[in-house]
PDB file of C-alpha atoms in Angstrom:
ATOM      1  CA  MET A  86       5.845 -16.492  -4.814  1.00  0.00           C
ATOM      2  CA  PRO A  87       5.124 -13.959  -2.120  1.00  0.00           C
ATOM      3  CA  GLU A  88       5.802 -14.691   1.493  1.00  0.00           C
ATOM      4  CA  LEU A  89       2.813 -15.000   3.788  1.00  0.00           C
ATOM      5  CA  GLY A  90       3.888 -11.923   5.766  1.00  0.00           C
ATOM      6  CA  GLN A  91       3.682  -9.800   2.646  1.00  0.00           C
ATOM      7  CA  ILE A  92       0.023 -10.733   2.045  1.00  0.00           C
ATOM      8  CA  VAL A  93      -1.481 -10.499   5.516  1.00  0.00           C
ATOM      9  CA  GLU A  94      -1.620  -7.745   8.109  1.00  0.00           C
ATOM     10  CA  LYS A  95       0.052  -9.687  10.927  1.00  0.00           C
ATOM     11  CA  VAL A  96       1.273 -13.132  12.018  1.00  0.00           C
ATOM     12  CA  ARG A  97       1.387 -13.574  15.783  1.00  0.00           C
ATOM     13  CA  SER A  98       2.336 -16.488  17.986  1.00  0.00           C
ATOM     14  CA  LYS A  99       1.912 -16.818  21.730  1.00  0.00           C
ATOM     15  CA  ASN A 100       1.385 -19.270  24.530  1.00  0.00           C
ATOM     16  CA  ALA A 101      -2.010 -20.860  24.974  1.00  0.00           C
ATOM     17  CA  GLY A 102      -1.193 -22.053  28.501  1.00  0.00           C
ATOM     18  CA  PRO A 103       2.025 -23.807  29.522  1.00  0.00           C
ATOM     19  CA  PHE A 104       1.442 -26.768  27.193  1.00  0.00           C
ATOM     20  CA  TRP A 105       0.143 -25.232  23.960  1.00  0.00           C
ATOM     21  CA  LEU A 106       1.111 -22.565  21.362  1.00  0.00           C
ATOM     22  CA  THR A 107      -1.158 -20.688  19.105  1.00  0.00           C
ATOM     23  CA  VAL A 108      -0.260 -18.969  15.813  1.00  0.00           C
ATOM     24  CA  ASP A 109      -2.747 -16.396  14.439  1.00  0.00           C
ATOM     25  CA  ILE A 110      -2.743 -15.065  10.878  1.00  0.00           C
ATOM     26  CA  PHE A 111      -4.681 -11.804  10.660  1.00  0.00           C
ATOM     27  CA  CYS A 112      -5.529 -11.566   6.969  1.00  0.00           C
ATOM     28  CA  GLY A 113      -7.158  -8.117   6.974  1.00  0.00           C
ATOM     29  CA  SER A 114      -9.581  -8.699   4.145  1.00  0.00           C
ATOM     30  CA  PRO A 115     -11.875 -11.416   2.802  1.00  0.00           C
ATOM     31  CA  GLU A 116      -9.710 -11.705  -0.316  1.00  0.00           C
ATOM     32  CA  ALA A 117      -6.498 -12.251   1.669  1.00  0.00           C
ATOM     33  CA  PHE A 118      -8.323 -14.705   3.955  1.00  0.00           C
ATOM     34  CA  ALA A 119      -9.526 -16.761   1.007  1.00  0.00           C
ATOM     35  CA  ARG A 120      -6.021 -16.829  -0.475  1.00  0.00           C
ATOM     36  CA  VAL A 121      -4.369 -17.847   2.788  1.00  0.00           C
ATOM     37  CA  SER A 122      -7.058 -20.360   3.731  1.00  0.00           C
ATOM     38  CA  ALA A 123      -6.776 -22.070   0.327  1.00  0.00           C
ATOM     39  CA  GLY A 124      -2.962 -21.723   0.102  1.00  0.00           C
ATOM     40  CA  LEU A 125      -1.946 -23.207   3.489  1.00  0.00           C
ATOM     41  CA  SER A 126      -2.415 -26.887   4.047  1.00  0.00           C
ATOM     42  CA  THR A 127      -2.494 -28.209   7.588  1.00  0.00           C
ATOM     43  CA  ASP A 128       0.121 -30.844   6.603  1.00  0.00           C
ATOM     44  CA  ARG A 129       2.471 -28.105   5.346  1.00  0.00           C
ATOM     45  CA  ILE A 130       2.184 -26.217   8.630  1.00  0.00           C
ATOM     46  CA  ALA A 131       2.700 -29.406  10.638  1.00  0.00           C
ATOM     47  CA  ALA A 132       5.885 -30.038   8.647  1.00  0.00           C
ATOM     48  CA  LEU A 133       7.101 -26.460   9.140  1.00  0.00           C
ATOM     49  CA  PHE A 134       6.628 -26.640  12.870  1.00  0.00           C
ATOM     50  CA  LYS A 135       7.706 -30.291  13.143  1.00  0.00           C
ATOM     51  CA  VAL A 136       4.491 -31.375  14.876  1.00  0.00           C
ATOM     52  CA  ASP A 137       2.381 -34.432  14.309  1.00  0.00           C
ATOM     53  CA  PRO A 138      -0.466 -33.415  11.938  1.00  0.00           C
ATOM     54  CA  ALA A 139      -2.924 -35.244  14.205  1.00  0.00           C
ATOM     55  CA  LEU A 140      -2.011 -32.892  17.030  1.00  0.00           C
ATOM     56  CA  LEU A 141      -2.250 -29.672  15.048  1.00  0.00           C
ATOM     57  CA  LYS A 142      -5.556 -27.860  15.358  1.00  0.00           C
ATOM     58  CA  ARG A 143      -6.705 -25.470  12.614  1.00  0.00           C
ATOM     59  CA  PHE A 144      -9.367 -22.826  12.889  1.00  0.00           C
ATOM     60  CA  ASP A 145     -10.534 -20.861   9.818  1.00  0.00           C
ATOM     61  CA  ILE A 146     -12.588 -17.900  11.062  1.00  0.00           C
ATOM     62  CA  PRO A 147     -14.003 -16.068   7.999  1.00  0.00           C
ATOM     63  CA  ASP A 148     -16.014 -13.523  10.032  1.00  0.00           C
ATOM     64  CA  LEU A 149     -12.706 -12.223  11.482  1.00  0.00           C
ATOM     65  CA  ASN A 150     -10.518 -12.961   8.401  1.00  0.00           C
ATOM     66  CA  VAL A 151      -8.263 -15.058  10.645  1.00  0.00           C
ATOM     67  CA  VAL A 152      -6.602 -18.470  10.265  1.00  0.00           C
ATOM     68  CA  LYS A 153      -5.384 -19.936  13.556  1.00  0.00           C
ATOM     69  CA  PHE A 154      -3.221 -22.951  14.379  1.00  0.00           C
ATOM     70  CA  SER A 155      -2.760 -24.437  17.824  1.00  0.00           C
ATOM     71  CA  MET A 156      -0.252 -27.125  18.728  1.00  0.00           C
ATOM     72  CA  PRO A 157       1.493 -28.642  21.723  1.00  0.00           C
ATOM     73  CA  ARG A 158       4.603 -26.831  22.856  1.00  0.00           C
ATOM     74  CA  PRO A 159       7.817 -28.797  22.234  1.00  0.00           C
ATOM     75  CA  LYS A 160       8.832 -28.122  25.841  1.00  0.00           C
ATOM     76  CA  VAL A 161       6.574 -27.136  28.740  1.00  0.00           C
ATOM     77  CA  GLN A 162       6.725 -23.420  29.330  1.00  0.00           C
ATOM     78  CA  GLY A 163       9.344 -22.533  31.963  1.00  0.00           C
ATOM     79  CA  MET A 164      11.360 -25.772  31.732  1.00  0.00           C
ATOM     80  CA  ALA A 165      15.174 -25.245  31.598  1.00  0.00           C
ATOM     81  CA  GLU A 166      15.083 -26.506  27.937  1.00  0.00           C
ATOM     82  CA  ASP A 167      12.394 -23.946  26.930  1.00  0.00           C
ATOM     83  CA  ARG A 168      14.043 -21.493  24.564  1.00  0.00           C
ATOM     84  CA  ASP A 169      10.946 -19.388  23.868  1.00  0.00           C
ATOM     85  CA  MET A 170       9.212 -18.584  27.181  1.00  0.00           C
ATOM     86  CA  HIS A 171       6.411 -16.520  25.570  1.00  0.00           C
ATOM     87  CA  GLY A 172       5.940 -18.511  22.334  1.00  0.00           C
ATOM     88  CA  ALA A 173       6.609 -15.449  20.176  1.00  0.00           C
ATOM     89  CA  GLY A 174       9.400 -17.066  18.088  1.00  0.00           C
ATOM     90  CA  TRP A 175       7.069 -19.186  15.975  1.00  0.00           C
ATOM     91  CA  ALA A 176       5.422 -16.328  14.026  1.00  0.00           C
ATOM     92  CA  PRO A 177       8.466 -15.367  11.912  1.00  0.00           C
ATOM     93  CA  LEU A 178       8.817 -18.933  10.650  1.00  0.00           C
ATOM     94  CA  LEU A 179       5.286 -18.783   9.261  1.00  0.00           C
ATOM     95  CA  ALA A 180       5.545 -15.178   8.048  1.00  0.00           C
ATOM     96  CA  GLU A 181       8.505 -16.150   5.835  1.00  0.00           C
ATOM     97  CA  LEU A 182       6.738 -19.119   4.285  1.00  0.00           C
ATOM     98  CA  ASP A 183       6.082 -18.863   0.541  1.00  0.00           C
ATOM     99  CA  LEU A 184       2.355 -19.001  -0.103  1.00  0.00           C
ATOM    100  CA  ASN A 185       1.183 -21.271  -2.909  1.00  0.00           C
TER     101      ASN A 185
END
């Protein structure tokens, strides 16, 4: 099975304020969007990021060929325990995920 990062143009993660993270999957084409949208379950993403599925927000945006996930940060941005100040370290985890 191919990894998600091999199918899409870009996977990006970043802060959405000090309490939330967002992960964007830029698919690049309607075909890739349809494949990603159908192949990624919200429960699977919640398990990957170790977040309660009830707190994970999913946005499928077909006009932009983008699938987006937002979730609470595990630590508030800037706390001494925060190991990823900008939220950029989450994208590689998703990019390496095998797509069904």
